[in-house]
Coordinates of C-alpha atoms in Angstrom, one line a residue:
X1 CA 12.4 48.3 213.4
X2 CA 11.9 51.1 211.0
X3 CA 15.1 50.5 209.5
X4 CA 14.8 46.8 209.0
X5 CA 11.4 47.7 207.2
X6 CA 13.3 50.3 204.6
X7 CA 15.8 47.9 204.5
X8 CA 13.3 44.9 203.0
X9 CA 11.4 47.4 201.0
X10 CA 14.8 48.4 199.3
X11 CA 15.5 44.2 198.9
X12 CA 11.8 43.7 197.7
X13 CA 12.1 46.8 194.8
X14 CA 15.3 45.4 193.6
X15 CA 14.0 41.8 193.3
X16 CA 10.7 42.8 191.6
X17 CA 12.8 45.0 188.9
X18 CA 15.6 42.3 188.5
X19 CA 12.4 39.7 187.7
X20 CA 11.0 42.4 184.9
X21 CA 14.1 43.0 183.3
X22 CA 14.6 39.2 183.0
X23 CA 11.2 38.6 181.8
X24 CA 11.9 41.1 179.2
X25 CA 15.1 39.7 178.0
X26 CA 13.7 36.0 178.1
X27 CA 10.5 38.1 175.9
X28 CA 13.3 39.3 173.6
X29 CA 15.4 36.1 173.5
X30 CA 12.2 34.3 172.9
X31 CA 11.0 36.8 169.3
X32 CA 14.3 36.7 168.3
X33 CA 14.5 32.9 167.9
X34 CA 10.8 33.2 166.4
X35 CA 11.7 35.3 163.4
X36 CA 15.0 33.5 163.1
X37 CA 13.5 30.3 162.4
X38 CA 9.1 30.9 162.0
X39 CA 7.5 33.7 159.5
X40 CA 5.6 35.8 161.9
X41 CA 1.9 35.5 160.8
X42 CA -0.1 38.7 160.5
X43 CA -3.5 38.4 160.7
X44 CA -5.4 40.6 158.2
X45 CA -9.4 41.2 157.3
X46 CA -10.0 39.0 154.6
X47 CA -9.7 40.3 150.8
X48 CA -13.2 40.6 149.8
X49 CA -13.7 37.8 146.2
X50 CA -13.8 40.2 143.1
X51 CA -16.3 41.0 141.3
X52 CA -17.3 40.1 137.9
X53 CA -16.1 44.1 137.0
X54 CA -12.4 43.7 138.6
X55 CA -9.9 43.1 135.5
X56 CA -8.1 40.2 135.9
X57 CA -4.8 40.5 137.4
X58 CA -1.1 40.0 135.1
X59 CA 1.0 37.9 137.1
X60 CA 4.2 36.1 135.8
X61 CA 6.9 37.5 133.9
X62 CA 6.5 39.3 130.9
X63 CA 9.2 40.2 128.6
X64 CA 7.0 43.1 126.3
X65 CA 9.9 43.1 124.0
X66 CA 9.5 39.9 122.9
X67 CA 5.3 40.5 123.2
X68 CA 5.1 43.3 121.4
X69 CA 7.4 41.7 118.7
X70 CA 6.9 43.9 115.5
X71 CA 5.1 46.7 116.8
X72 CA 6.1 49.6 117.9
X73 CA 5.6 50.6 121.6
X74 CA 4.8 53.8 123.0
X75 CA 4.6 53.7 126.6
X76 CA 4.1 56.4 129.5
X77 CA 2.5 56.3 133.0
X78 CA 0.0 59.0 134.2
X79 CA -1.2 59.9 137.4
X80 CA -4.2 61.7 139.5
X81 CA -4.6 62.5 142.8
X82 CA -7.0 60.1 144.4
X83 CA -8.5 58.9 147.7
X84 CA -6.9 57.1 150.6
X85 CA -5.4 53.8 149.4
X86 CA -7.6 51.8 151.1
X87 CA -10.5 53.1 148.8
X88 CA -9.0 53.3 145.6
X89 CA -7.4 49.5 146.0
X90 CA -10.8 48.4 145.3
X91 CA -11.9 50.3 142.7
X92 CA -10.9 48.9 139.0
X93 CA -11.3 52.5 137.4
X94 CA -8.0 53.7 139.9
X95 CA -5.4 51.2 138.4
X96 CA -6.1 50.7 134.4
X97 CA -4.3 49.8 131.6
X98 CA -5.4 51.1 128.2
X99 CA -4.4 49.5 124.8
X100 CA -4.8 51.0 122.0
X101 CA -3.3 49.3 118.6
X102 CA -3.2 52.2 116.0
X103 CA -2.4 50.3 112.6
X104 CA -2.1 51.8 109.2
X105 CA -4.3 50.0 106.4
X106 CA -2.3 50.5 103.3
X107 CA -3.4 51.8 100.0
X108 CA -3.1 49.0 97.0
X109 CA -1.4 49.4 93.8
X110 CA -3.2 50.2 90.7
X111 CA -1.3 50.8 87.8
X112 CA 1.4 49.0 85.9
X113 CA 4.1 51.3 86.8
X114 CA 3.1 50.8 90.8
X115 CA 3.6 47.3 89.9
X116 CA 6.5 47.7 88.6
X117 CA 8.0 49.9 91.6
X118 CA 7.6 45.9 93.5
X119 CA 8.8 44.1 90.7
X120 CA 10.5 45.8 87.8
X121 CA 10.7 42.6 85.9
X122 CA 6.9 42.4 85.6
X123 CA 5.9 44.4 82.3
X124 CA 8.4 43.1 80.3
X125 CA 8.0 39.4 81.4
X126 CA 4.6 39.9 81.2
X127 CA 3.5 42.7 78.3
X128 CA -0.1 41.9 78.4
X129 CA -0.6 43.2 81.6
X130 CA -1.2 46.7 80.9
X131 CA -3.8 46.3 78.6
X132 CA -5.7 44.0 81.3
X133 CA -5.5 46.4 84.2
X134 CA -9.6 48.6 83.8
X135 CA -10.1 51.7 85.6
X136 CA -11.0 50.1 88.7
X137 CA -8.4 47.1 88.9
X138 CA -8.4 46.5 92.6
X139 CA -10.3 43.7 93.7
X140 CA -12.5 43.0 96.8
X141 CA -10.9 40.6 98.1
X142 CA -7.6 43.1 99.2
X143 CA -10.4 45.2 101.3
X144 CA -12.2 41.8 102.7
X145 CA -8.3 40.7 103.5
X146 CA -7.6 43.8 105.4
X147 CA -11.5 43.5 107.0
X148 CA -10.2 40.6 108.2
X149 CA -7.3 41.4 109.6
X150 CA -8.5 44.3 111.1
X151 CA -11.0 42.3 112.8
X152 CA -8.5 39.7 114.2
X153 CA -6.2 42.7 116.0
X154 CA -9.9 43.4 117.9
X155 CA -10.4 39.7 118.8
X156 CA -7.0 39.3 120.5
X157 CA -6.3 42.4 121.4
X158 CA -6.3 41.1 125.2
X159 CA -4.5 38.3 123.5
X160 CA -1.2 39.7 122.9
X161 CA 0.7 36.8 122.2
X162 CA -1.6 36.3 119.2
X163 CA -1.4 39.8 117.8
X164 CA -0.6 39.5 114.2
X165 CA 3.1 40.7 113.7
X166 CA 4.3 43.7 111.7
X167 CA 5.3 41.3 109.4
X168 CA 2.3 39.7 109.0
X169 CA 0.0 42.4 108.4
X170 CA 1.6 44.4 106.1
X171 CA 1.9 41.0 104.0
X172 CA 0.1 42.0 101.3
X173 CA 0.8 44.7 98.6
X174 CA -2.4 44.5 96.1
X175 CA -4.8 42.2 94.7
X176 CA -5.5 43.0 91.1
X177 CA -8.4 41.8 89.0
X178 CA -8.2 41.9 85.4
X179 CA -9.4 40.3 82.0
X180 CA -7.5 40.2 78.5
X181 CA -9.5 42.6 76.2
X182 CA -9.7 40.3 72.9
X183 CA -9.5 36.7 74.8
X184 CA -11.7 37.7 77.9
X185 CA -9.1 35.7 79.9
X186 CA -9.9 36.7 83.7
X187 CA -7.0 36.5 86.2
X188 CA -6.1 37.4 89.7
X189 CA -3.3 39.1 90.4
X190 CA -1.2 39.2 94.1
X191 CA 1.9 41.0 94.9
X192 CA 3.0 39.8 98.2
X193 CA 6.3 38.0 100.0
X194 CA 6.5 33.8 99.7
X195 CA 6.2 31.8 103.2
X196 CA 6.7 27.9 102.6
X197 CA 4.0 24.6 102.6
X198 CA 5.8 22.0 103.4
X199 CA 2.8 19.9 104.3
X200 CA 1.8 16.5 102.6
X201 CA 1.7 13.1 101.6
X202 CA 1.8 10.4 98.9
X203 CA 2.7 6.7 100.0
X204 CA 1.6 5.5 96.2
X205 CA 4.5 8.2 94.8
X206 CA 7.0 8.7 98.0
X207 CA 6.0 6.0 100.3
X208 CA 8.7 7.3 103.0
X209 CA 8.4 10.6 104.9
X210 CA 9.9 13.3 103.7
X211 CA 10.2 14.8 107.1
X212 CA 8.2 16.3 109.8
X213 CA 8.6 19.3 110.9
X214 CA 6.9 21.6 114.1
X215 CA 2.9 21.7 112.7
X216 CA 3.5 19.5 109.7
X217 CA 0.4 18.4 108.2
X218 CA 0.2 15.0 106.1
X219 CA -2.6 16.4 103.9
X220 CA -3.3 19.4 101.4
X221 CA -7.0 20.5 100.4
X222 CA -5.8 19.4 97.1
X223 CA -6.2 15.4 97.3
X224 CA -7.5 12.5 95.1
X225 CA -8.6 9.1 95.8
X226 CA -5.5 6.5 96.7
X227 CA -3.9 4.5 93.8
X228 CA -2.4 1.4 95.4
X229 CA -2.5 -0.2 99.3
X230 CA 0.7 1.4 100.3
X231 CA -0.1 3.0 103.7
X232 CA 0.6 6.4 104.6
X233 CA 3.8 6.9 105.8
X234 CA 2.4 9.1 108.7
X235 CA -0.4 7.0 109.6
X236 CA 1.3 4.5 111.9
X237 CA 2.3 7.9 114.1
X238 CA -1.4 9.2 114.3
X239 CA -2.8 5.6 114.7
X240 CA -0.4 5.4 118.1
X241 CA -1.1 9.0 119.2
X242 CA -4.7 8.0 119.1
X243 CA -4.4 4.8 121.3
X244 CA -2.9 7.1 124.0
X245 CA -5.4 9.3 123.8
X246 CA -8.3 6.5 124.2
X247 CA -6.7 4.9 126.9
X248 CA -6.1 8.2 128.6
X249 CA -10.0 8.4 128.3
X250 CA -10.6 5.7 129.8
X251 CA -8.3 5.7 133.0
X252 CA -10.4 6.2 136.0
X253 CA -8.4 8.9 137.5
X254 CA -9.0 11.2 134.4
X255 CA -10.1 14.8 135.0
X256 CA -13.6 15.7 133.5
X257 CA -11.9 19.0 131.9
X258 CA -9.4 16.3 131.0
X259 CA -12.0 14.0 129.3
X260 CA -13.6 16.5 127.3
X261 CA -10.2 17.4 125.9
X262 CA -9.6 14.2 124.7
X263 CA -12.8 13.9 123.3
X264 CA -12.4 16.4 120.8
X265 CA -8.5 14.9 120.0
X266 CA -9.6 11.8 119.5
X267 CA -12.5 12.4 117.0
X268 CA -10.0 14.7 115.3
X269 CA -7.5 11.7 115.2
X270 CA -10.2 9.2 113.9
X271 CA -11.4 11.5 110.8
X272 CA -7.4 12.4 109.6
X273 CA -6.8 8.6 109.9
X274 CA -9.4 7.9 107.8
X275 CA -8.8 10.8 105.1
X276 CA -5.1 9.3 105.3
X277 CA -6.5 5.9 104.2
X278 CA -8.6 7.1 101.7
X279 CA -7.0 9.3 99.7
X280 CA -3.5 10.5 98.8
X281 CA -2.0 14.4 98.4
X282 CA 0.3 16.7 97.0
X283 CA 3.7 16.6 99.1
X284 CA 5.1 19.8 99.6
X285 CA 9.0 19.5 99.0
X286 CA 8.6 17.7 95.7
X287 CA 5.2 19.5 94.1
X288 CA 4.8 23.1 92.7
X289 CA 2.0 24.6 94.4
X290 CA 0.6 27.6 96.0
X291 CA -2.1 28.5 99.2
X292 CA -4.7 30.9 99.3
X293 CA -6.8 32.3 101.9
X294 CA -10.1 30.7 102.4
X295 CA -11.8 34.0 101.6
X296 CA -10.6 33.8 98.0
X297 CA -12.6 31.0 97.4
X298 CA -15.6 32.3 97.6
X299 CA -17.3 35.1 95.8
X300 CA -18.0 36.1 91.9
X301 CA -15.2 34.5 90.7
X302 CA -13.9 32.3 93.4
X303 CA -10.2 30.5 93.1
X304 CA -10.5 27.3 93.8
X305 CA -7.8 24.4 94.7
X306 CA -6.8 23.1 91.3
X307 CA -6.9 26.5 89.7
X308 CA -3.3 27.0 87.3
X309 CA -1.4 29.8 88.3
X310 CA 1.8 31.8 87.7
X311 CA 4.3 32.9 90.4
X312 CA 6.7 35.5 89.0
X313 CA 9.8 36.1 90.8
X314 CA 13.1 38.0 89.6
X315 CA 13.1 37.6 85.3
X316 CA 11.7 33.7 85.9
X317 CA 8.1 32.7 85.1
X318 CA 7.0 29.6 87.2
X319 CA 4.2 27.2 86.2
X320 CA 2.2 26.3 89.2
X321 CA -1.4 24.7 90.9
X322 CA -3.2 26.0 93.8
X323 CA -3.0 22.6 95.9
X324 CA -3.8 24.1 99.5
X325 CA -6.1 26.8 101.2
X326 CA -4.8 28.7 104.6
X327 CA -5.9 30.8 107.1
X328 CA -8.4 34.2 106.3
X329 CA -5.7 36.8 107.3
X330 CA -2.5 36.0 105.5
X331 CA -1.6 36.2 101.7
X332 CA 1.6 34.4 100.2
X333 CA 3.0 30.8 100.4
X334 CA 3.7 28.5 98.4
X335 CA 5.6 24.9 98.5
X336 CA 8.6 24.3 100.3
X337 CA 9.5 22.6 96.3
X338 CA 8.9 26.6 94.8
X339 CA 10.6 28.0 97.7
X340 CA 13.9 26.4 97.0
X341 CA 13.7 27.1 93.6
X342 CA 13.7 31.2 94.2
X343 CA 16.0 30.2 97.2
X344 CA 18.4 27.4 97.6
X345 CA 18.6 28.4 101.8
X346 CA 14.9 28.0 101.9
X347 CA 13.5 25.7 104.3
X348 CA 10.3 24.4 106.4
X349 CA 11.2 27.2 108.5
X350 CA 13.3 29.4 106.4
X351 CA 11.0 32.0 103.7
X352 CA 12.6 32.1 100.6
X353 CA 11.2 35.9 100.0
X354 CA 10.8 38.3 103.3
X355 CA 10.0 41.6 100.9
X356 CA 6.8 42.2 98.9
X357 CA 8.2 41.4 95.4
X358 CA 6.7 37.6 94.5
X359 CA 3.7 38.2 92.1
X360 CA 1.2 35.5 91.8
X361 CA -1.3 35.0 88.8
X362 CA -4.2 32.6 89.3
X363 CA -6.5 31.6 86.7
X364 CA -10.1 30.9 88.5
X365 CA -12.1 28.2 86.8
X366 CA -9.4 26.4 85.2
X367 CA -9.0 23.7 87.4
X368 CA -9.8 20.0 86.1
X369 CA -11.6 17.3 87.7
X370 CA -11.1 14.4 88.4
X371 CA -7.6 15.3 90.6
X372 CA -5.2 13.5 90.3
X373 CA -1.2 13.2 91.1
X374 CA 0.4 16.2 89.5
X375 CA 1.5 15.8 86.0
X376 CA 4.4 18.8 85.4
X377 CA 4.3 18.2 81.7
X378 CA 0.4 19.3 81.6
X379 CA 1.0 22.1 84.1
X380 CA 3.5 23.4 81.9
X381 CA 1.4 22.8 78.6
X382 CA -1.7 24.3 80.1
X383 CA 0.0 27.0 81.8
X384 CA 1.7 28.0 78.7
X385 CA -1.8 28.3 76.8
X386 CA -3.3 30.6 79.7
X387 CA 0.0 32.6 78.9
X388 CA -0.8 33.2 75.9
X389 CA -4.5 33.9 76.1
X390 CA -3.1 36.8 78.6
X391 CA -0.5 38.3 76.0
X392 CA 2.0 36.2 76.0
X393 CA 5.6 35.7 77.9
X394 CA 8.7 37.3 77.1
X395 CA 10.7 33.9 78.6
X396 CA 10.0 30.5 78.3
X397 CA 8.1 29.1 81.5
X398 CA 10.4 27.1 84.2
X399 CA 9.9 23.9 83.2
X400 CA 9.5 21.3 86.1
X401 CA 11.6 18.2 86.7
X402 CA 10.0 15.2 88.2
X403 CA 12.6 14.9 91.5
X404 CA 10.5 12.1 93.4
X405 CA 12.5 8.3 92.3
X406 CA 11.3 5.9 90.8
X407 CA 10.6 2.6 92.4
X408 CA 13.7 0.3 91.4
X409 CA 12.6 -3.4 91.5
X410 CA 15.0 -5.9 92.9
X411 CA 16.7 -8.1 90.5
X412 CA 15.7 -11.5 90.0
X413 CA 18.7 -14.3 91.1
X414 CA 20.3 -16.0 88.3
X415 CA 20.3 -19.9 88.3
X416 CA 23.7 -19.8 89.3
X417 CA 23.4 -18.4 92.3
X418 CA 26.0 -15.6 90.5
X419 CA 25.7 -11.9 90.7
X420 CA 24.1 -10.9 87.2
X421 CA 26.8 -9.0 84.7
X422 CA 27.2 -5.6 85.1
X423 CA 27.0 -3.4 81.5
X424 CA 29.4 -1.0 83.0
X425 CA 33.2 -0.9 82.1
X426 CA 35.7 -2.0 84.7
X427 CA 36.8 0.6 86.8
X428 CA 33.5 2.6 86.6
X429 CA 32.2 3.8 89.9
X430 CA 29.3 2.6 91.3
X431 CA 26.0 5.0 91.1
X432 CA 24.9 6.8 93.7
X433 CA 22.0 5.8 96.1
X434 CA 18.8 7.8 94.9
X435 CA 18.2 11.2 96.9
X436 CA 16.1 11.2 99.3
X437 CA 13.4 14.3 100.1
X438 CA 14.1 15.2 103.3
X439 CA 14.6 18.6 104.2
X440 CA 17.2 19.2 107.0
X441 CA 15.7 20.0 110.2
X442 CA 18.4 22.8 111.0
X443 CA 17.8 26.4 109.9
X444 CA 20.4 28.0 107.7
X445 CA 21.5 31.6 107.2
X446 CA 17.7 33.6 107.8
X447 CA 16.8 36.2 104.9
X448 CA 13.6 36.9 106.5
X449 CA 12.7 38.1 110.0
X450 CA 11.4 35.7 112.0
X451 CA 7.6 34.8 112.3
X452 CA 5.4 35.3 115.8
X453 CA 5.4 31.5 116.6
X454 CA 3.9 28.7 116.9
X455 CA 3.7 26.3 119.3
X456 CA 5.7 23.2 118.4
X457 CA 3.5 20.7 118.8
X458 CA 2.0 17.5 116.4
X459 CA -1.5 17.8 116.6
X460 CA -4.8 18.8 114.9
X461 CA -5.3 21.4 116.8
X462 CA -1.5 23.1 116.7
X463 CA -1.1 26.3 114.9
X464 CA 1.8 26.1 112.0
X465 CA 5.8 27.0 112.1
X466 CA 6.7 30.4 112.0
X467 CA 7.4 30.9 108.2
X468 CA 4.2 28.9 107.0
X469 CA 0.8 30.8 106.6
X470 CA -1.5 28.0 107.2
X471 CA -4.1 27.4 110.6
X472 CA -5.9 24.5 111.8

């Protein structure tokens, strides 16, 4: 009896460990399929929300680089020994990220021979010069510039995509003021690089677009009531973009965030097509004209758009208007017509001038009222009088050839029903088709580094290409 008992113990121990070891395999059989084909879910304490103190959190990918385009980077980690991790992880001070922009304001030139050091041409195209430049030739406006720039850097310094570039802030290499001793002739003198305006419109002159390129703008600050009923060749393109935008206001399943957005488009839209009806501007591949920053227009002796002005490049003298104003922190463009003139690769997107060598002479208070469209003979004429009253030139001003065609009327049918005679011998050619304006859309051979860019979009509210000065 006592060995049939040991016997069925012995039989009962070997069934009860068989059954755990196959309830453990089945286990493992069973988590192995889990994380084969289900993420295991770990359960966690919830992450506390942040705090209004936390700094917020860089996610995506960031190629600094391209970010820091311009600027030299010094970078270096440093550590201290802290607190368990799961105390420092939620305090901000124990993971930070300093930036610190250290940027050199530069010193402006003074004297004619510092001038001359930028542009060696200068004294002898320009001899009366010297005796205009008074102990204290530097003008305000070159500190107020760099104010402003200065402040800009602070405002998007946690903006680094909107940093000004290298480039851009060393744009700049004086601002002079000076006055003629025996005429009392005031100018204002820049020495800076040349980005290009190719923005505006004329239907009554050129009533087909010359083009449009990323952040084109059909109008100038310089602009004079229309002439005839053509309509603008860009205001068919704005009149549909603003139909879109009303009737994406009114769809019902429009966002509020949405809705204010398109608000503020469409009364943009609704006052550009009415200044687009109204009035008519300088266009920027056919017109010779410069931009200034809107802080020049203000102050003792403000420039203001109409003013006449020089641009001085290599051993040429170039007769010009101030036809547009641009943004508060950038110095040096002028048309996309003056560009090509100093550079036949220049383009919408292509600077004619990358160095600080164009020097631009504005005359303030000269403009003349009513505007009107430009007239290059007076520009020349009245440029070549302010020359004068400065001193005089050593070279004759560029003189300006009207490039815009004129309309050609169709020819009336003869009563025949014949072709009308043609004057021309036999076996002459036929004449070309008249130009047309546009500039090409593809970039040629760069001369100038490449500008922080812009967003490429058509709209109010888009910033400008990357070789063009001007903001919205």
């Amino acid at each position: 009896m006592g060995k049939i008992r040991l016997r069925t113990w012995r039989r009962l121990v070997l069934v009860l460990f068989a059954a755990i070891f196959a309830a453990i395999v089945y286990r493992w059989i069973s988590l192995e399929r889990l994380q084969r084909f289900t993420p295991i879910e770990i359960s966690e304490t919830p992450t506390p929300a942040p705090t209004a103190t936390r700094s917020p959190v860089i996610t995506g990918k960031l190629d600094t680089a391209k970010l820091f385009n311009g600027i030299t980077l010094h970078s270096t980690v440093e550590t201290t020994p802290g607190a368990d991790a799961a105390t420092e992880r939620i305090q901000p001070e124990s993971y930070v990220l300093d930036i610190k922009l250290l940027a050199r304001v530069p010193s402006p030139n003074k004297t004619i021979d510092e001038l001359a050091k930028v542009s060696p041409q200068l004294p002898t195209l320009l001899p009366g010069l010297a005796s205009m430049l008074s102990t204290e030739p530097v003008s305000p406006l070159f500190a107020q510039l760099y104010d402003t720039k200065v402040r800009m850097l602070r405002e998007n310094l946690g903006r680094l995509d909107l940093l000004l570039s290298r480039h851009n802030f060393f744009d700049c290499q004086t601002v002079l003021q000076l006055q003629h001793p025996q005429t009392h002739r005031k100018a204002l003198l820049l020495q800076a690089e040349m980005d290009v305006d190719a923005d505006g419109s004329d239907s009554d002159r050129l009533p087909v677009g010359t083009g449009a390129p990323a952040n084109f703008k059909p109008a100038t600050s310089y602009r004079w009531e229309k002439k005839t009923d053509a309509p603008n060749p860009y205001l068919s393109g704005d009149e549909q973009r603003l139909k879109r935008a009303e009737d994406d206001y009114a769809a019902a399943s429009t966002a509020p965030a949405r809705k204010r957005e398109l608000r503020n488009a469409i009364a943009e839209l609704r006052a550009e097509i009415g200044t687009l009806k109204k009035f008519s501007f300088l266009i920027g591949t056919t017109d010779p004209f410069i931009v200034v920053p809107g802080t020049f227009t203000h102050g003792p002796d403000p420039v203001k758009v109409g003013d006449y002005a020089l641009v001085v490049f290599g051993d040429a003298i170039y007769p010009v208007i101030v036809g547009d104003v641009g943004p508060n922190d950038k110095v040096g463009e002028a048309s996309l017509r003056i560009a090509k003139e100093l550079n036949a690769l220049a383009t919408a997107y292509n600077r004619p001038v990358s160095d600080l060598k164009v020097s631009y002479i504005i005359f303030p208070g000269t403009a003349e009222k009513p505007f009107g469209p430009p007239d290059l003979d007076k520009i020349h004429a009245r440029c070549e009088t302010l020359v004068k009253e400065i001193g005089g030139a050593s070279v004759p001003l560029h003189r300006w050839e009207n490039i815009i065609p004129s309309p050609t009327p169709s020819p009336s049918p003869s009563p025949s029903g014949t072709p009308p005679p043609s004057s021309a011998p036999p076996g002459t050619p036929s004449p070309l088709p008249s130009p047309t304006f546009a500039f090409p859309v593809s970039t040629p051979v760069e001369t100038a580094s490449p500008r922080t860019t812009v967003a490429p979009t058509r709209s109010p509210a888009a910033s400008r290409s990357p070789h063009s000065k001007r903001k919205p």
